[in-house]
Amino acid sequence: MPAEPLLALSGVTKAFGGLTVVQDVGFDLPRGGRLGLIGPNGAGKTTVFNLISGVYPIDAGEIRLDGQPISRLPPRARVRAGIARSFQNIRLMPHLSAVENVMLGQHARAAGLGALLTPIAWMPRGRWRREAEELLAAAGLDIDPGEVVANLPYGIRKKIEVVRALAARPKLLMLDEPAAGLNPAETAELARFLREIAAAGTTLLVVEHDMGFVNEVCDRVVVLNFGRKIFEGSMAGARADTTVREAYLGAEAADAA
Amino acid sequence: MSGYWAGILAILAINIIFAYGIFITAAAGQLNLGGAGFMAIGAHAAAVLGEQLGWTPAQTVPAAVAITACVGIAIAFPVLRTRGVYMVLATFAFAQVVTGVILTQPALGGAMGLVVTEYVDLPVLLLAAAGTTLLAFWLMATRFGLALRALHDDELVSTLMGVPARAMQVGAFAIGAGLTGLAGGLYAHHFSFVEAQYFNPLLSIYVLLFVLIGGTQTAWGPLVGATFFTLVPELLRVGGSWRYVVFGAIIVAMMMFRPEGIVTRSLVDRLFSRRRPAPDAG
Amino acid sequence: MSASVSSRHPLLTSIGVALAGIAAVALLAVLPGGSTLAQQVVSGLMLGGIYVAVAVAFTLTIGVLNFLNFTIPTLFMLTGMVAWGLSRWGLPFGLSPGLHWAPALLGGVAVAILASLIVERFTFRYLKTRHGDATEHAIPLVSSLGFLLIFEHLVLIFLGSEAQSFPVRFRLDLHLGPLVVGLPQLASLLLSLGVVFWLSWLLQSTRTGRALRSIAESPDTATLLGVEVARIVPIVFLLSGLLCGVAGALFVVNYSDVSPFMGEHVGTKAIAGMVLGGLGSIWGAIAGGLLVGLLETLGIHFFGGDAAQVAVWGVLLAVLILRPQGLFGASRIGKGKL
């Protein structure tokens, strides 16, 4: 019997008021895998993320983590089960400092009233704070951890988003366009950082438009178009696939090429 | 100390406790415009328990806190279903119902009010205000406080970070209600008289102004806001109504030039740490 | 929360409700002992007409700007007190002797509109910081509370804190069988409904109305589509000043007295009417305002004032929690886009 995949989607469907945005999508993501979720704008990639993390309930199908169905769980239970994510548009808390945002990411691991009511701000050497600062440093972020994030530049905030998700120590890390808006040097640095994370055992699910980045980070891709899965396999396979080319370029352009 | 300043200090102490009661929910992004209603519950609970059952202030005040906190929890579940302007209106309506009920029940004082015989002196009030301030600073430094501030900025994303939003908000609402109950109980025993008419919408409005103008980002906000707005009208050397015109103008100017309140996060950083000052870029 | 303002025309429904109401009153009037009750219903509707105008002012600012404007009751009061001051002492600086009541009332309305535009100048034009957090909507709300204090105490300083009698010599009663309907009351109900109908036509069928509705849907999209938000927003304040002014003037004509505190009572009842009708819905505010007037008059008649307060606010709280879209509104639920 093959090893149980970490994440398994089957027949996942979601409609908003008569418009079906995700239809019958299914794929498996093995433990330690690095899957890229790609497709043209409006293909339903972010919606799939929202369905996995529990922003919306699914209409049909099943989502399993470690073999356990999670489709009925509230979002915070899914974080505790081991799913953490970042957001397409930066959704850091603007009034919190960098390190506080990362400590917020730890919330799912801090169970119980005791953890909730122990001061974490007054103790610069407290366990949680030290861990958060180390995580920021490990990501190559050379910033004052006490700086309020609204004052930080875009590239740095984009990276703090990834670090905040990592602070939950997830089994599955979902990143929604982590390289969008970064310059080539920052993108290469991020790709290196993500490969490190993956090497340490975290499973990755990445939505991204930068195909070079996907190629570098992911070992496999799933292509969505109009809410349906049109391809699953290697990046090279996706490049050669006629349906994928049509989806990206339009039918005639694909024929001409 | 002259009686005049003792009176102002007593009001200040009660205002600070009251303001922290409203602050703790505002820190999580919920505006409570029903403060006077919660304070009325605390004040009348202390008055009735003291007069009818002969309890001492050492018993009535904790009881007032507990009763108000329980009412807070009970009302939090339905009220927290509402958002933004709706929540402002719902808490406002709640306070109107509370004072309306008191007015119609002679046992609660009705329109005549209740005399409270047991007296609590100024040092107790000051001690309670200091204790409340410490409690607020402590809560804001914990993971609970961090979760509240995160909910203020972005509720949906907080939930996706594993924050149980509803539990946190109900907790904040209960603690806040308990503090307003404390303010009410102390008010009853210090001023020796409670009447529903005192707990009018204007009182709710004032306390929310203390909090929002003080700033909701740090625990300094309510302390500064309540102190500022209790002392400034006294210090303004203009008479009667002009004082309030100036007060209103200060509020309008504050919202124009410092809409996040007097004390903001960056200000505290600049004042209290060796860090380089944060640039004021948005 | 996405703001909106709706003014869909359930015209047939409202005509139907009105006819049913008239029939019910007529039926009550002919029943033995029913005429007192019928008289209460008529008075309640007249009072409700004033609440309607103020409730529409509230619902307009909330619907278009997501702004709970606490100066609205003060504008209502300002109309009455300024008009009284004009009729008693005339224009300031001894420019004229005491005015006739009609120009005095017009002056009161003008001052209310002016005050509303001043509020716009100092609240909305300075609202530049947008963090999109949960208490952002409180910034103009707090400013409006500041203006509430300023206006109220300026009135106290210059016009005194006493309630004043301001008799308007314009009394004519219609006797419909056992019912007595004051002509000014009837005129005011019609005038206030007329203003609201005009407003609803304005929103539905004019360029300005379309611009207002697009701002209500999304200020950012409206700006992209070329709507000059900065030029349209003052119109909301002009209209709400006008509505409060008209309501204040009608209050004076009907009840012949004014006080610096007359705004609080009417303001809270108008808020109740708006909530019952659903925030941002003009037709809801009309129905809600009339309903609150009716409930209040009947409640006081049967149970007394304080019990009526508990009933009105209790119902309101229940509606906010159970049907935040109002008794007549459609539900509008959205989630933040990620």
Short mmCIF file of C-alpha atoms in Angstrom, two decimals, chain A residues 19 29 61 69 75 84 87 115-116 130 149 154 232:
data_model
loop_
_atom_site.label_atom_id
_atom_site.label_comp_id
_atom_site.label_asym_id
_atom_site.label_seq_id
_atom_site.Cartn_x
_atom_site.Cartn_y
_atom_site.Cartn_z
CA LEU A 19 -20.96 30.81 -10.79
CA LEU A 29 0.37 16.05 -2.34
CA GLY A 61 -15.91 16.76 -2.53
CA PRO A 69 -11.16 14.68 6.57
CA PRO A 75 -10.11 27.51 10.07
CA ALA A 84 -0.47 27.49 7.47
CA PHE A 87 -1.78 35.76 1.34
CA ALA A 115 0.02 30.36 27.49
CA LEU A 116 -2.64 32.96 26.74
CA ARG A 130 13.35 34.39 20.99
CA VAL A 149 5.36 46.55 9.79
CA TYR A 154 7.28 45.83 0.40
CA GLU A 232 -0.91 17.38 -13.48
#
